[in-house]
Structure formats: C-alpha cells, structure tokens
PDB file of C-alpha atoms in Angstrom:
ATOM      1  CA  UNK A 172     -31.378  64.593 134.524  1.00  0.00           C
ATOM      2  CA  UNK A 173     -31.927  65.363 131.027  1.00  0.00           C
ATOM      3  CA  UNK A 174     -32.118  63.492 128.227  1.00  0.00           C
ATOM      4  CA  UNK A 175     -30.852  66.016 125.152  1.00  0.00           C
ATOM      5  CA  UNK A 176     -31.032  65.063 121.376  1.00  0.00           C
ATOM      6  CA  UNK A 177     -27.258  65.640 119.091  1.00  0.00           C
ATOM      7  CA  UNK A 178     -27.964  64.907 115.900  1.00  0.00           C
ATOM      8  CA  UNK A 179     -31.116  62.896 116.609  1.00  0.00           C
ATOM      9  CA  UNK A 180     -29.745  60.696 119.144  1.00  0.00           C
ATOM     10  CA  UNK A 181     -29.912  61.202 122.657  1.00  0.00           C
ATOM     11  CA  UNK A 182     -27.414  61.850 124.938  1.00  0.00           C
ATOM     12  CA  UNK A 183     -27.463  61.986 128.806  1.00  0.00           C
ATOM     13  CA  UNK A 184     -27.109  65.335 129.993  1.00  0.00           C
ATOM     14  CA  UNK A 185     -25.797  66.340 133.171  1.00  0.00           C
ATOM     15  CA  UNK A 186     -29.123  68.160 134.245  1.00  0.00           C
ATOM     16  CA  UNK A 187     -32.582  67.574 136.373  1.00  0.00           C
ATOM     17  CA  UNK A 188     -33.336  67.792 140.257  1.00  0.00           C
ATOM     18  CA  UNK A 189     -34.494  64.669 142.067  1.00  0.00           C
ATOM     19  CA  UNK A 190     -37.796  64.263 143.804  1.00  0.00           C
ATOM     20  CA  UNK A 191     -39.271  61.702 146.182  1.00  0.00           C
ATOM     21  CA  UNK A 192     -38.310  58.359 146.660  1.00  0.00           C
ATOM     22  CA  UNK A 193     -41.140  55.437 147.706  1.00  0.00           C
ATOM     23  CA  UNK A 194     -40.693  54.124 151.161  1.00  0.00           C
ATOM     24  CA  UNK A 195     -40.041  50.593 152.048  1.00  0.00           C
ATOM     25  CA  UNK A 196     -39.623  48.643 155.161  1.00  0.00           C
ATOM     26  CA  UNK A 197     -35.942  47.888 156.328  1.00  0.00           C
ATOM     27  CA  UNK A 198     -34.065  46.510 159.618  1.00  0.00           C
ATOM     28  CA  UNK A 199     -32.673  49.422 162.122  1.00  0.00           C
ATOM     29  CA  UNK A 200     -30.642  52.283 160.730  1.00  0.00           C
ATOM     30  CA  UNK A 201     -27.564  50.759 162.492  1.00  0.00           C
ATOM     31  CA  UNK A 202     -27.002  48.098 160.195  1.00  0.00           C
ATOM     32  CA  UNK A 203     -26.369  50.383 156.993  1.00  0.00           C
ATOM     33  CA  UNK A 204     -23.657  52.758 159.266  1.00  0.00           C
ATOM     34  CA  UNK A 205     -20.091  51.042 158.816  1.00  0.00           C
ATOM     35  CA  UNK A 206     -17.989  50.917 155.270  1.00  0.00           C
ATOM     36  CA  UNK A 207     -19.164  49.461 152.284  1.00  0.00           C
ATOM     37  CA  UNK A 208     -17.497  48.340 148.933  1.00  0.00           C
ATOM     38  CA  UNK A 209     -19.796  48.465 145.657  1.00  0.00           C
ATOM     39  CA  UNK A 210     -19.988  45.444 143.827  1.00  0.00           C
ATOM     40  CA  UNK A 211     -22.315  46.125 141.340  1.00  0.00           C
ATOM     41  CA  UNK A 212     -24.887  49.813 140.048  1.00  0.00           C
ATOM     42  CA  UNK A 213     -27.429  49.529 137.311  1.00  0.00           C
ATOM     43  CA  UNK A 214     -28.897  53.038 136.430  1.00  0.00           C
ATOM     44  CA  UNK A 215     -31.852  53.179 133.967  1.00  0.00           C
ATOM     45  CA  UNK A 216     -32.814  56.373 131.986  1.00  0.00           C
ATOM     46  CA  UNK A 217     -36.168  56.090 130.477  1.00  0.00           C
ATOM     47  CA  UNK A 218     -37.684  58.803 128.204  1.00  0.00           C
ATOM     48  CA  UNK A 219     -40.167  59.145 125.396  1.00  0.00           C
ATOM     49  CA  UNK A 220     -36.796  59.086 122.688  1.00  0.00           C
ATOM     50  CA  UNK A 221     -34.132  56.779 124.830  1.00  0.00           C
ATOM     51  CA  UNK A 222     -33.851  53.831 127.112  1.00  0.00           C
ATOM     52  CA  UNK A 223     -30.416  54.062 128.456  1.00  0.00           C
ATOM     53  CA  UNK A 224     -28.868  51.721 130.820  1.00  0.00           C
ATOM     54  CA  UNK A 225     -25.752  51.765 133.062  1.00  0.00           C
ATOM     55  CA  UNK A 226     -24.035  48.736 134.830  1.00  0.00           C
ATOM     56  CA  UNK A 227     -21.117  48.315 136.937  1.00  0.00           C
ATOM     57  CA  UNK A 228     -19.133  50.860 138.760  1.00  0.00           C
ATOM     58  CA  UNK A 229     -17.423  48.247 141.474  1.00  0.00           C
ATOM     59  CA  UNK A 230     -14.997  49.620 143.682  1.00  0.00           C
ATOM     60  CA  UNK A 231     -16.266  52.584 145.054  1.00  0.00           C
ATOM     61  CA  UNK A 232     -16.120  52.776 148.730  1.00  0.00           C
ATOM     62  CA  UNK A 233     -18.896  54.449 150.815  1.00  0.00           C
ATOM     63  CA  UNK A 234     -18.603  55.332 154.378  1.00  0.00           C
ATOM     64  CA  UNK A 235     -21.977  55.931 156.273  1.00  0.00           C
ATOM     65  CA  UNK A 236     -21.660  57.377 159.793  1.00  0.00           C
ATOM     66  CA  UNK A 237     -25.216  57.967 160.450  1.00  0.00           C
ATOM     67  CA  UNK A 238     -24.432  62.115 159.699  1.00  0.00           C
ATOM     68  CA  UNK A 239     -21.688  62.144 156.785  1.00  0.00           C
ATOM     69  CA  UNK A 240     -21.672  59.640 153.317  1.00  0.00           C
ATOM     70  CA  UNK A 241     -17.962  59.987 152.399  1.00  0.00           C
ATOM     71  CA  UNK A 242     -17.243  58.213 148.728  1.00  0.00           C
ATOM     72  CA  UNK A 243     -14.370  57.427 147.675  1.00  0.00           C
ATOM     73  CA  UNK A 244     -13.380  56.395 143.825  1.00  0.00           C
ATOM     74  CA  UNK A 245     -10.007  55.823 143.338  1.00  0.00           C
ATOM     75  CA  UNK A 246     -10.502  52.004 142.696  1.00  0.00           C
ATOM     76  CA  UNK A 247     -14.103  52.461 140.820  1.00  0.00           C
ATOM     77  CA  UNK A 248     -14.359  50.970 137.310  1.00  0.00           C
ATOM     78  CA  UNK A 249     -16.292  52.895 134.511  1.00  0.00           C
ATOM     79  CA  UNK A 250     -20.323  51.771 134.145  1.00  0.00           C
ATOM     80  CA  UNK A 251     -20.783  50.615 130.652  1.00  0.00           C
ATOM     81  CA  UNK A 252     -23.621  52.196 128.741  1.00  0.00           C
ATOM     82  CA  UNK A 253     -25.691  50.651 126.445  1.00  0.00           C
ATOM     83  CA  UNK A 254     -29.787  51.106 124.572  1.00  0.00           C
ATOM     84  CA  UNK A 255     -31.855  52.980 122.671  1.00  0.00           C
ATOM     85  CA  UNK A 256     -32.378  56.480 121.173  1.00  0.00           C
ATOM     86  CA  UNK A 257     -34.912  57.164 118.172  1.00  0.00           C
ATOM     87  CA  UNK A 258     -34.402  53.195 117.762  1.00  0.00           C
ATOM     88  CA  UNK A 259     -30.442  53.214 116.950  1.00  0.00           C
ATOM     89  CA  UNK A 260     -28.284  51.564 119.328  1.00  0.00           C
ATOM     90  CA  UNK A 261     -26.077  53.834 121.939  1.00  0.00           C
ATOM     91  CA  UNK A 262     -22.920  52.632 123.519  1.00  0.00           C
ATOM     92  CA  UNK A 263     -20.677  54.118 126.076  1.00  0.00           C
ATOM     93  CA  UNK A 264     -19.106  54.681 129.614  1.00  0.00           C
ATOM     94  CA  UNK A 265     -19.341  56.885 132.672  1.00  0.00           C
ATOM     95  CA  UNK A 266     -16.551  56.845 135.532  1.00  0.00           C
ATOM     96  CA  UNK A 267     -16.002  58.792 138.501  1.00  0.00           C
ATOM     97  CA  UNK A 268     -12.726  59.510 140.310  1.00  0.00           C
ATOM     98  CA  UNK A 269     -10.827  61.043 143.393  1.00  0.00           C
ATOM     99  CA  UNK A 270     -13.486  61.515 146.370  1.00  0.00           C
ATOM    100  CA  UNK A 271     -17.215  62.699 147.963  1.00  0.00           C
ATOM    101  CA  UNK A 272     -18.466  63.849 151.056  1.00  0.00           C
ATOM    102  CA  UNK A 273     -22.290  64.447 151.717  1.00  0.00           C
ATOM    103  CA  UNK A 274     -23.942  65.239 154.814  1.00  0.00           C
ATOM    104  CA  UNK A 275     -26.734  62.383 155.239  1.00  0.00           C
ATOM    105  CA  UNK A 276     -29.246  61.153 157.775  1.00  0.00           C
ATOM    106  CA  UNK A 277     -29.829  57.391 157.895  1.00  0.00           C
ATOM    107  CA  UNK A 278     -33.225  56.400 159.214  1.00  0.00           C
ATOM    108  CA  UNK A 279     -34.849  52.845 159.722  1.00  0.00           C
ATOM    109  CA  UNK A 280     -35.738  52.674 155.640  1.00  0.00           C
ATOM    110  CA  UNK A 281     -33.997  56.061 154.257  1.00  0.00           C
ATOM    111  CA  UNK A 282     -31.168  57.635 153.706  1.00  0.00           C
ATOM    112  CA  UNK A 283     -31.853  61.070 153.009  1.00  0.00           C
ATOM    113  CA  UNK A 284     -28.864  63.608 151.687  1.00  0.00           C
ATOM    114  CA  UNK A 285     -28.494  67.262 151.786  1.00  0.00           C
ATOM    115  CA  UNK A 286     -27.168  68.140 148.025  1.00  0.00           C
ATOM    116  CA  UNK A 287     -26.384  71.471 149.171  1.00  0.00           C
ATOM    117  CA  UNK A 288     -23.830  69.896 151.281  1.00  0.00           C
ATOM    118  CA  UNK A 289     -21.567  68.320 149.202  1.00  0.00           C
ATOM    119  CA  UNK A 290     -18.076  68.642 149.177  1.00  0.00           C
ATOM    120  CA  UNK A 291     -14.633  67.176 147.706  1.00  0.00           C
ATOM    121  CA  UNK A 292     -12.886  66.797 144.194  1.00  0.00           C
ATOM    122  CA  UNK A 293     -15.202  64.136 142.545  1.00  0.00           C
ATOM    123  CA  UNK A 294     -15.297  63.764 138.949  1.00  0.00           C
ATOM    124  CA  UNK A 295     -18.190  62.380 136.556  1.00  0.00           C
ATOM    125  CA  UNK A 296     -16.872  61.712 133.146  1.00  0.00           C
ATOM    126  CA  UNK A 297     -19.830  60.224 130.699  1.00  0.00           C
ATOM    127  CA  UNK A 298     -18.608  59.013 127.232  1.00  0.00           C
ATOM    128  CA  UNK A 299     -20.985  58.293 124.111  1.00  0.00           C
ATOM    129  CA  UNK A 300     -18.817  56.213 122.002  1.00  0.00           C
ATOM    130  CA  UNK A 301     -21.805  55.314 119.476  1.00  0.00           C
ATOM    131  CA  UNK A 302     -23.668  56.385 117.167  1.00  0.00           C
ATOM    132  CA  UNK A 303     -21.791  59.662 117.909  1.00  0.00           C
ATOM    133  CA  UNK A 304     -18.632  60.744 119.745  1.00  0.00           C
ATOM    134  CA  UNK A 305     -19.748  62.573 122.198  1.00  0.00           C
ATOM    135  CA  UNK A 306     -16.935  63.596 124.665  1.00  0.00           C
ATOM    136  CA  UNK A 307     -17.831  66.430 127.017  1.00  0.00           C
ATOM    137  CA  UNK A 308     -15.111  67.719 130.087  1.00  0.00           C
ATOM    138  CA  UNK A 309     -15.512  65.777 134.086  1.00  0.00           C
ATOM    139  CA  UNK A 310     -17.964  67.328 136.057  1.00  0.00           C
ATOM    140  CA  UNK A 311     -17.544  67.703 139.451  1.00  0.00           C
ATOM    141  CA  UNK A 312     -19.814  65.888 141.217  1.00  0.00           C
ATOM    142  CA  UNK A 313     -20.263  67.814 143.893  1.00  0.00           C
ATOM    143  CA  UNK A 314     -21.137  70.878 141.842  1.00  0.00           C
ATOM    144  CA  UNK A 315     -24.080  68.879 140.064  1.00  0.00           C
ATOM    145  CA  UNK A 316     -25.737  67.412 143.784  1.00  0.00           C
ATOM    146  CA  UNK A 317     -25.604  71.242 144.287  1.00  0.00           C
ATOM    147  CA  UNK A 318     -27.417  72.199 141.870  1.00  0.00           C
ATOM    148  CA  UNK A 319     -29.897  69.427 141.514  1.00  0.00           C
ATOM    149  CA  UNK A 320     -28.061  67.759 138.227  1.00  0.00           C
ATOM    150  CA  UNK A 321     -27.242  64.215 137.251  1.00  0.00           C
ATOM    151  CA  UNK A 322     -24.845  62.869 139.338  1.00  0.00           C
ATOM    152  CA  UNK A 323     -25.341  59.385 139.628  1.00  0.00           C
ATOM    153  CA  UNK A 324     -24.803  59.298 143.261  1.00  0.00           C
ATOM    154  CA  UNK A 325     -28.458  58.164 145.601  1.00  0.00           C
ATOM    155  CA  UNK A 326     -28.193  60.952 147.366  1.00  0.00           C
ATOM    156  CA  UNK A 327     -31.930  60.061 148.572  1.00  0.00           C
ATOM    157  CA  UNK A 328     -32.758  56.792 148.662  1.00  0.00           C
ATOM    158  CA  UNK A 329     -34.421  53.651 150.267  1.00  0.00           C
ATOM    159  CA  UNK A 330     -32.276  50.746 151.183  1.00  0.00           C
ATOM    160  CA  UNK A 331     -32.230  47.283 152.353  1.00  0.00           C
ATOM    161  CA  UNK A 332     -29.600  45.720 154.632  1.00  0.00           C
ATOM    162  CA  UNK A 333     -28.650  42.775 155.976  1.00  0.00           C
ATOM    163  CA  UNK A 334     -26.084  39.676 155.873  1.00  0.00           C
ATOM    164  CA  UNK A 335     -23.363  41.921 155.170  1.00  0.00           C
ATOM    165  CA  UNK A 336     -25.208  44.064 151.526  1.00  0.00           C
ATOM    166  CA  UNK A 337     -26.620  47.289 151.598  1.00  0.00           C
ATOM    167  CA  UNK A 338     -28.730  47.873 148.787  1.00  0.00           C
ATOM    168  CA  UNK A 339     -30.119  51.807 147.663  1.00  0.00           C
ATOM    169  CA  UNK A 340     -32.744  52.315 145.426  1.00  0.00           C
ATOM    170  CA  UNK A 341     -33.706  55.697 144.302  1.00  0.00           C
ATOM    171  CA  UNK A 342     -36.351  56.874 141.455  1.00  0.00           C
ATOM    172  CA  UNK A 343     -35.659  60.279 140.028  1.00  0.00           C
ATOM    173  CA  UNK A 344     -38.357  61.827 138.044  1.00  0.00           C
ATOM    174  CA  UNK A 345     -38.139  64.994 135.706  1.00  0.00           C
ATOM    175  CA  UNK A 346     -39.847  66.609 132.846  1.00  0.00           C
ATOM    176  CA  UNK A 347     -36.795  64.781 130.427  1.00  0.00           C
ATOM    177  CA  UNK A 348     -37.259  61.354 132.150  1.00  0.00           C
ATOM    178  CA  UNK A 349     -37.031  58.836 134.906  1.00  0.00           C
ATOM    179  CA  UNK A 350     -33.853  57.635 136.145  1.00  0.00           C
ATOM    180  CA  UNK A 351     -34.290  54.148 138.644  1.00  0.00           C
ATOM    181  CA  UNK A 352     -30.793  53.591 140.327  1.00  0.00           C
ATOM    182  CA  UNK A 353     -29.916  50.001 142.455  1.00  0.00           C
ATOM    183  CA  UNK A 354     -26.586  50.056 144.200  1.00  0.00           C
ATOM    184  CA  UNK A 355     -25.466  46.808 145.828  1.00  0.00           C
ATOM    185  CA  UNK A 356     -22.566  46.885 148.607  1.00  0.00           C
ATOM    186  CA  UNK A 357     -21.169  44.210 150.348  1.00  0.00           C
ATOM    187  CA  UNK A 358     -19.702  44.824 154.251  1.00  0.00           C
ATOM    188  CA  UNK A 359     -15.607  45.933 154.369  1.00  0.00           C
TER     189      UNK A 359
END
C-alpha cells in the first residue's frame, strides 16, 4: 500500500507488500470452510499525512474449501471512502467486479494465502471524488496480490467464526502506512 500525495492531498495508491498478521485464538478450521456472503468491510489507512477509511462492500461471495478462496463480485457494492489528508477532507469509492481465485490454507486461527497464486478477471476500481478527481483505470486484482500491491482482499489473515459469521482481520504494515482490514460474513 502506498499512500502518494497529488497536489498535496493523498491518494491511495495501488502499491505495498503485506507482512505478518498477530495470532489469535479461534474454534477448528472446519467452521470457516463452506460459502460466505459479506455483509459488511471497514479498511483503515493510517499514515503520517492521511487517515483514510473504507466501509461497506456487501455482496461479495467467498468460497473457502480449506485449499482454494474463490471470490466472487458480481453482486458487491462500492466501499465508500471518507477522512483526512494534510487536514482537508477526502471522499470517494472503491468497487470490485467479475471474480477471484487464491490458493489458501485455513488453520485453527489463520488463513494464510499464496499471492503468487492468484488467478481470474477481478477488477479494483478506487475513485477520489474530493478534494480532487482522481480517476485512475481497474486494476486487476489478481495482478496486484502478485506483486505484493493493494488489493483489498485478506489474503493473510486471522479470523473468528462461529454462529453462522466469519470474521478476518488482517494488519498490513509498510514504509507509506498501516492498513487494518475487518471483514464480516454471515453463513450462505
């Protein structure tokens, strides 16, 4: 992830490489395999210019086999942006379309991805609608896992699960910020 500065404000750029993730305790791996339906993602970006936030993304379906996390976004609506950069206000919108595939382990607390595996026609499209208009081409999503960019997708994470919700956290830290990521799922 980086954080890059247009015209003094900050703007999310589709750039960084994920590193560890703290551990937590969680039920057997068996109870996050099975489909899942997100019903809510907030994503913070914190940096020493911008506090970024982004909230919602419901829709998106995520299949966990215990090998393969297969995503699909067909149905997904956009995450709304809002915050800070150099102390003006930022507003905007990310959204992701068409589908995912990522070969992932599930253990008793983790699910751990392999980037370099990722495959399909997924698209990231991130917005800035204010103070600027800043309007860059969909990224493939797949392209940034592989090389270690923002994607927005926990391809490492911890969850929780139980009572029919699967919750991921992840932390990403990088020399242009920290990104802390909570999914929420409920059971198809």
């Amino acid at each position: 992830m980086t954080i890059r500065m247009v015209s003094g404000i900050a703007v999310l750029a589709l750039a960084g490489t994920a590193i560890g993730v703290p551990a937590a305790a969680a039920p057997p791996s068996r109870c996050a395999l099975g489909s899942w339906k997100l019903t809510r993602a907030t994503l913070n970006i914190d940096s020493a210019a911008a506090h970024l936030r982004f909230d919602g993304g419901s829709g998106v379906v995520l299949r966990l086999d215990g090998r393969t996390a297969s995503y699909s976004f067909g149905s997904s609506a956009r995450f709304t942006e809002t915050g800070t950069s150099n102390g003006r206000s930022v507003s905007g919108w990310m959204r992701y379309r068409k589908s995912l595939r990522l070969k992932t382990r599930v253990s008793a607390a983790r699910l751990t991805g392999s980037p370099s595996s990722a495959t399909g026609h997924a698209t990231l499209k991130i917005r800035q609608t204010r103070p600027l208009n800043y309007d860059p081409s969909p990224q493939r999503v797949a392209t940034l896992l592989r090389h270690g960019k923002f994607s927005g997708i926990p391809s490492s994470a911890t969850y929780t699960c139980g009572g029919g919700t699967l919750r991921l956290h992840q932390t990403e830290v990088t020399s242009g910020g920290t990104l802390n990521g909570t999914w929420t799922y409920r059971r198809l």
